[in-house]
XYZ file of C-alpha atoms in Angstrom:
425
model
C 36.867 -67.420 -43.333
C 36.058 -71.075 -42.625
C 35.976 -73.098 -39.518
C 39.211 -74.856 -40.464
C 41.020 -71.613 -41.141
C 40.091 -69.720 -38.034
C 43.007 -68.036 -36.282
C 40.933 -66.033 -33.729
C 41.391 -67.188 -30.149
C 38.160 -68.662 -28.717
C 36.709 -71.320 -26.449
C 33.436 -72.421 -27.709
C 31.667 -75.771 -28.235
C 32.008 -76.432 -32.012
C 33.153 -74.194 -34.912
C 31.190 -76.317 -37.369
C 27.945 -74.954 -35.950
C 28.743 -71.540 -37.564
C 26.498 -72.034 -40.677
C 23.403 -72.564 -38.572
C 24.406 -69.670 -36.236
C 24.809 -67.320 -39.172
C 21.385 -68.255 -40.393
C 19.791 -67.539 -37.060
C 21.764 -64.209 -36.649
C 20.481 -63.124 -40.022
C 16.974 -63.911 -38.964
C 17.146 -61.935 -35.811
C 18.479 -58.997 -37.854
C 15.155 -58.636 -39.589
C 13.707 -57.321 -36.264
C 16.692 -55.086 -35.295
C 16.577 -52.066 -37.651
C 17.677 -49.491 -35.101
C 20.885 -51.336 -34.304
C 21.441 -51.776 -37.949
C 21.303 -48.012 -38.545
C 23.776 -47.511 -35.693
C 26.076 -50.229 -37.099
C 26.067 -48.512 -40.511
C 26.973 -45.183 -38.971
C 29.620 -46.810 -36.839
C 31.134 -48.405 -39.863
C 31.547 -45.047 -41.539
C 32.636 -43.009 -38.471
C 34.680 -45.561 -36.383
C 33.863 -43.851 -33.005
C 35.406 -46.849 -31.146
C 38.616 -47.011 -32.962
C 41.454 -48.158 -30.769
C 39.170 -49.106 -27.907
C 39.586 -52.473 -26.174
C 36.099 -53.719 -25.237
C 34.930 -56.686 -23.221
C 31.268 -57.717 -23.255
C 29.924 -60.198 -20.640
C 26.540 -60.942 -22.041
C 24.134 -63.692 -22.922
C 25.573 -65.007 -26.212
C 22.444 -65.037 -28.309
C 21.507 -64.000 -31.886
C 20.555 -60.555 -30.600
C 23.885 -60.087 -28.664
C 25.605 -61.044 -31.978
C 24.366 -57.956 -33.594
C 25.626 -55.778 -30.823
C 29.097 -57.393 -31.015
C 29.134 -56.879 -34.825
C 27.991 -53.198 -34.496
C 30.787 -52.633 -31.915
C 33.415 -54.171 -34.173
C 32.095 -52.140 -37.083
C 32.712 -49.016 -34.843
C 36.367 -49.959 -34.590
C 36.365 -51.706 -31.172
C 38.716 -54.608 -30.411
C 35.973 -56.560 -28.864
C 35.929 -59.895 -26.830
C 32.800 -61.642 -25.755
C 32.208 -64.018 -22.813
C 29.008 -65.498 -21.420
C 27.227 -63.938 -18.548
C 25.151 -67.016 -17.752
C 26.216 -70.739 -18.320
C 22.869 -71.777 -19.599
C 22.088 -68.755 -21.907
C 24.901 -69.382 -24.471
C 23.656 -70.368 -28.013
C 26.619 -72.453 -29.277
C 25.902 -71.977 -32.915
C 25.870 -68.190 -32.418
C 29.252 -68.292 -30.652
C 30.663 -70.281 -33.562
C 29.343 -67.808 -36.212
C 30.836 -64.855 -34.359
C 34.241 -66.567 -34.378
C 34.138 -67.964 -37.950
C 32.146 -65.197 -39.783
C 33.064 -62.053 -37.896
C 36.404 -62.750 -36.367
C 35.243 -61.894 -32.801
C 36.943 -63.774 -29.930
C 34.323 -65.534 -27.982
C 34.675 -67.640 -24.745
C 31.319 -69.146 -24.099
C 29.934 -72.747 -23.878
C 26.348 -73.571 -23.020
C 26.455 -75.469 -19.708
C 29.988 -74.310 -18.663
C 30.659 -74.881 -15.059
C 31.517 -72.239 -12.490
C 35.324 -72.785 -12.781
C 35.141 -72.263 -16.577
C 33.099 -69.155 -16.169
C 35.528 -67.626 -13.693
C 38.433 -68.475 -16.007
C 36.663 -66.770 -18.888
C 36.223 -63.652 -16.642
C 39.958 -63.636 -16.135
C 40.568 -64.088 -19.872
C 38.350 -61.057 -20.357
C 40.371 -59.013 -18.016
C 43.554 -60.177 -19.708
C 42.196 -58.290 -22.730
C 42.862 -55.053 -20.603
C 39.470 -53.463 -21.506
C 38.924 -49.724 -21.821
C 35.137 -50.281 -21.713
C 33.230 -53.188 -20.158
C 29.649 -54.182 -21.050
C 28.508 -56.285 -18.055
C 25.405 -58.237 -17.365
C 25.474 -58.655 -13.625
C 28.760 -56.648 -12.970
C 30.922 -59.790 -12.378
C 33.634 -58.587 -14.621
C 33.710 -55.199 -13.048
C 33.572 -56.465 -9.457
C 36.438 -58.934 -10.306
C 38.587 -56.116 -11.624
C 37.975 -54.025 -8.521
C 38.830 -56.885 -6.193
C 41.612 -58.546 -8.114
C 42.965 -56.215 -10.815
C 43.269 -52.785 -9.229
C 46.313 -51.974 -11.464
C 43.965 -52.067 -14.492
C 41.478 -49.558 -13.246
C 43.472 -46.707 -14.771
C 42.933 -48.222 -18.228
C 39.151 -48.300 -17.769
C 37.172 -45.540 -19.352
C 33.893 -46.867 -17.982
C 31.278 -49.617 -17.869
C 27.747 -50.289 -19.103
C 25.224 -52.218 -17.038
C 21.747 -53.329 -18.249
C 20.547 -55.545 -15.511
C 18.686 -54.706 -12.360
C 20.951 -57.043 -10.380
C 24.024 -55.349 -11.831
C 22.783 -51.880 -10.969
C 22.201 -52.977 -7.355
C 25.791 -54.104 -7.158
C 27.147 -50.940 -8.704
C 25.241 -48.823 -6.239
C 26.653 -50.968 -3.386
C 30.165 -50.516 -4.833
C 29.652 -46.732 -5.060
C 28.456 -46.641 -1.371
C 31.587 -48.552 -0.409
C 33.745 -46.054 -2.221
C 35.168 -48.534 -4.753
C 33.282 -47.396 -7.879
C 36.127 -45.084 -9.043
C 34.934 -44.895 -12.728
C 31.830 -43.951 -14.666
C 29.192 -46.603 -15.074
C 26.368 -46.150 -17.579
C 23.031 -47.217 -16.182
C 21.571 -48.617 -19.397
C 19.002 -50.580 -17.328
C 16.986 -47.411 -16.417
C 16.823 -45.971 -19.949
C 13.242 -45.536 -20.929
C 13.851 -47.402 -24.234
C 15.353 -50.282 -22.140
C 13.217 -50.960 -19.067
C 9.833 -49.834 -20.402
C 10.113 -52.377 -23.237
C 12.925 -54.881 -22.594
C 11.931 -55.513 -18.921
C 8.239 -55.318 -19.291
C 7.422 -56.775 -22.823
C 10.580 -58.756 -23.295
C 10.690 -60.366 -19.902
C 6.985 -60.866 -19.759
C 6.770 -62.742 -23.107
C 10.107 -64.623 -22.938
C 9.674 -65.866 -19.396
C 6.360 -67.455 -20.146
C 7.833 -68.803 -23.383
C 10.491 -70.512 -21.370
C 7.952 -71.954 -18.822
C 5.745 -73.348 -21.601
C 8.526 -74.788 -23.619
C 9.885 -76.560 -20.438
C 6.505 -77.879 -19.191
C 3.851 -77.570 -22.052
C 1.591 -76.450 -19.172
C -1.710 -74.563 -19.762
C -1.545 -71.323 -17.845
C -5.278 -70.605 -18.112
C -6.894 -71.347 -14.788
C -3.591 -71.732 -13.022
C -2.490 -69.599 -9.996
C 0.703 -67.807 -10.924
C 2.706 -66.154 -8.162
C 5.096 -63.422 -9.338
C 7.729 -62.391 -6.886
C 8.510 -58.716 -7.412
C 6.544 -55.974 -9.239
C 9.268 -54.036 -10.861
C 9.158 -53.594 -14.667
C 9.984 -57.323 -15.191
C 7.404 -58.455 -12.632
C 4.788 -56.272 -14.272
C 5.466 -57.789 -17.711
C 5.185 -61.308 -16.274
C 2.009 -60.659 -14.409
C 0.488 -58.768 -17.407
C 1.287 -61.664 -19.793
C 0.237 -64.277 -17.313
C -3.219 -62.627 -16.876
C -3.522 -62.278 -20.558
C -3.181 -66.111 -20.887
C -5.729 -66.752 -18.300
C -3.777 -67.201 -15.084
C -4.959 -65.938 -11.733
C -2.032 -63.819 -10.638
C -0.719 -63.169 -7.161
C 2.047 -60.557 -6.523
C 4.493 -60.547 -3.659
C 6.389 -57.357 -2.879
C 8.413 -55.670 -0.211
C 7.958 -52.107 -1.525
C 4.649 -50.365 -0.653
C 4.450 -48.203 -3.715
C 4.928 -51.134 -6.031
C 2.472 -53.251 -3.978
C -0.255 -50.664 -4.188
C 0.432 -50.304 -7.833
C -0.093 -54.097 -8.334
C -3.317 -53.850 -6.227
C -4.532 -51.027 -8.522
C -3.542 -53.065 -11.519
C -6.081 -55.708 -10.301
C -3.720 -58.199 -8.834
C -3.838 -59.896 -5.361
C -0.883 -58.956 -3.180
C 0.286 -60.903 -0.209
C 3.440 -62.150 1.422
C 5.191 -65.257 -0.074
C 4.246 -67.250 3.077
C 0.623 -66.799 2.190
C 1.018 -67.320 -1.434
C 3.126 -70.464 -1.220
C 0.279 -72.874 -0.471
C -1.811 -71.320 -3.319
C 0.377 -71.183 -6.321
C 0.641 -73.691 -9.111
C 3.516 -71.680 -10.783
C 6.059 -69.335 -9.060
C 8.370 -66.986 -10.965
C 10.921 -64.805 -9.248
C 11.975 -61.433 -10.776
C 13.462 -59.554 -7.824
C 17.295 -59.645 -8.235
C 17.487 -60.614 -4.536
C 18.498 -63.792 -2.695
C 16.342 -66.637 -1.537
C 13.019 -65.148 -2.337
C 11.627 -68.682 -2.329
C 13.112 -70.763 0.529
C 12.708 -73.728 2.849
C 9.562 -72.499 4.634
C 7.829 -71.844 1.323
C 8.751 -75.236 -0.141
C 7.321 -76.971 2.934
C 3.780 -75.614 2.277
C 3.605 -75.666 -1.500
C 1.192 -77.888 -3.381
C 2.426 -81.234 -4.657
C 3.815 -80.528 -8.122
C 4.281 -76.822 -7.746
C 6.605 -75.313 -10.418
C 9.202 -72.723 -9.606
C 11.129 -70.643 -12.054
C 13.516 -67.624 -11.888
C 13.788 -64.801 -14.386
C 16.239 -62.660 -12.392
C 19.829 -62.443 -13.563
C 21.531 -64.743 -11.026
C 20.486 -68.217 -9.829
C 20.216 -67.077 -6.130
C 16.415 -66.242 -6.017
C 15.344 -69.806 -5.337
C 17.083 -71.485 -2.418
C 18.075 -74.648 -4.267
C 20.482 -75.788 -1.632
C 17.668 -76.028 1.004
C 15.333 -77.744 -1.573
C 17.978 -80.368 -2.230
C 18.457 -80.934 1.435
C 14.759 -81.384 1.818
C 14.508 -83.910 -1.056
C 15.110 -87.600 -1.276
C 15.454 -87.698 -5.123
C 16.113 -85.256 -7.913
C 15.475 -86.303 -11.387
C 15.121 -84.777 -14.838
C 11.542 -85.247 -16.174
C 11.833 -83.034 -19.341
C 14.428 -80.896 -20.853
C 15.217 -77.944 -18.464
C 12.840 -79.513 -15.963
C 13.844 -81.266 -12.729
C 11.530 -82.824 -10.106
C 12.608 -82.626 -6.459
C 10.910 -85.313 -4.567
C 10.614 -84.074 -1.007
C 10.979 -86.444 1.949
C 7.467 -85.574 2.900
C 6.307 -87.312 -0.330
C 5.333 -84.061 -2.273
C 7.367 -82.800 -5.283
C 8.558 -79.331 -6.419
C 9.525 -78.873 -9.992
C 12.386 -76.536 -10.792
C 12.906 -75.072 -14.285
C 16.216 -74.180 -15.838
C 18.238 -75.038 -12.748
C 16.874 -71.927 -11.220
C 18.684 -69.791 -13.765
C 17.064 -67.400 -16.234
C 14.212 -69.554 -17.484
C 13.738 -67.456 -20.605
C 17.212 -68.175 -21.826
C 17.780 -71.603 -20.132
C 14.547 -73.088 -21.664
C 13.903 -70.684 -24.575
C 15.617 -68.118 -26.736
C 15.470 -65.019 -24.542
C 13.837 -61.746 -25.454
C 12.369 -61.179 -28.865
C 14.829 -59.543 -31.289
C 12.572 -56.407 -31.641
C 12.891 -55.636 -27.951
C 16.616 -56.196 -27.780
C 16.978 -53.850 -30.663
C 16.382 -50.893 -28.440
C 18.277 -52.315 -25.454
C 21.448 -52.990 -27.542
C 21.002 -49.635 -29.357
C 21.417 -48.108 -25.765
C 24.404 -50.281 -25.206
C 26.200 -49.245 -28.425
C 25.462 -45.541 -27.996
C 26.481 -45.611 -24.363
C 29.926 -47.024 -25.395
C 30.211 -44.092 -27.829
C 29.215 -41.621 -25.128
C 31.810 -42.912 -22.758
C 34.566 -42.611 -25.433
C 33.396 -39.083 -26.446
C 33.322 -37.995 -22.766
C 36.465 -39.748 -21.604
C 37.885 -37.931 -18.598
C 34.810 -35.698 -18.254
C 32.490 -37.967 -16.270
C 32.574 -38.263 -12.537
C 32.924 -41.752 -10.944
C 29.521 -43.325 -10.240
C 26.310 -44.199 -12.007
C 25.214 -42.039 -14.992
C 21.798 -42.135 -16.654
C 21.584 -42.505 -20.487
C 21.248 -38.905 -21.740
C 17.737 -38.117 -22.708
C 18.579 -37.136 -26.286
C 20.046 -40.693 -26.846
C 16.872 -42.314 -25.348
C 14.588 -40.199 -27.492
C 16.737 -40.758 -30.670
C 16.454 -44.595 -30.161
C 12.752 -44.214 -29.836
C 12.543 -42.029 -32.933
C 14.503 -44.554 -34.964
C 12.349 -47.392 -33.803
C 9.135 -45.547 -34.777
C 10.649 -44.670 -38.244
C 11.416 -48.413 -38.640
C 7.848 -49.296 -37.759
C 6.443 -46.790 -40.183
C 4.783 -44.740 -37.447
C 4.600 -40.879 -37.654
C 4.266 -38.425 -34.793
C 2.482 -35.096 -34.481
C 4.580 -31.929 -34.166
C 3.877 -28.748 -32.272
C 2.351 -25.787 -34.172
C 4.146 -22.496 -33.654
C 1.232 -21.356 -31.471
C 1.528 -24.554 -29.271
C 5.269 -24.231 -28.974
C 4.798 -20.545 -27.817
C 2.084 -21.473 -25.348
C 4.034 -24.269 -23.544
C 7.155 -22.091 -23.321
C 5.376 -19.013 -21.906
C 4.101 -18.227 -18.366
C 2.129 -15.295 -19.423
C -0.598 -17.179 -21.357
C -3.323 -18.452 -18.964
C -6.469 -20.598 -19.434
């Protein structure tokens, strides 16, 4: 298939970028052996045959491998972007040209275009939805009630999306199964901690070229993503402060060696602020007012709501781009605050997102969760469902095999001991 002969429906930037996109997709594949094994099995078994599937994801080289695996499994798959700044236009082109997958994603698309793409996705009449942030699911529930009977279930791998699904369940509108991919051990232990930790700081450094050593880094939120950012920041020499609302997470941060305080106290101290909470306006007007001149703020949560940019703009006399993905807000007081990636996911707005080796496990969970939904169609109750332990463990096993790492196994004596209550010390 060539760019000039493409018949697949799409809305992307430029089909001629497909050659570069294919090269980068192939490169990412070197670090994704688990998903490759799943793709090969899917190709042979076709567990998703006849399934209409919509994926609302970051359109990156790693997501490309998920889409290819789903199509190999027989799915009639369509892909839209979950974030306007995360799309890699060359990847979108390659998926259309080289793999015949409909893609509706353009880097920098406006809100109107994004919402139109959500409607196009729902026009596909999906049986399964893979959703980053649950916008497609929420739109179906609010506007397409007649299509709910066609839905087998949905997968969600973001903290933000899980929060929304729980709220939907509490309101009685989550009338279908939703797989909580985000909480799978082989997802959040690795993707959220190691992936977010590395890729967030990669985005900050690409956008600013700042030296982290000696700087005060304020991390808002100490979930798995916050742990990763704090860990990597300390490893690069930053003095890390954590802000939290949860007492258990706060004491964990203290025991991990970090200072913990409210954002109001941290705001005058930080050189760099990174939000990873999934909540709204974690950094807001009263914090901007007391920040140091030149303080840098960035977000690594899914939606661009964690930093109150509306208030910041109201406080500013001028906003100007000073580097790619870097804007300086000149406050009326004379100080400046620098915002990275328009307050969107900085690891994707200013860099390439998580390393492929991490997304290998996350997307293995997504692919196998789709298979699980199909195999258990009509058997699962409405609401959130955890990834079955056997799937989680199999993904970990496949990853270890790919890394050339062996495990011990129980001796017969050990097996008997741990399964018997009669043996004492």
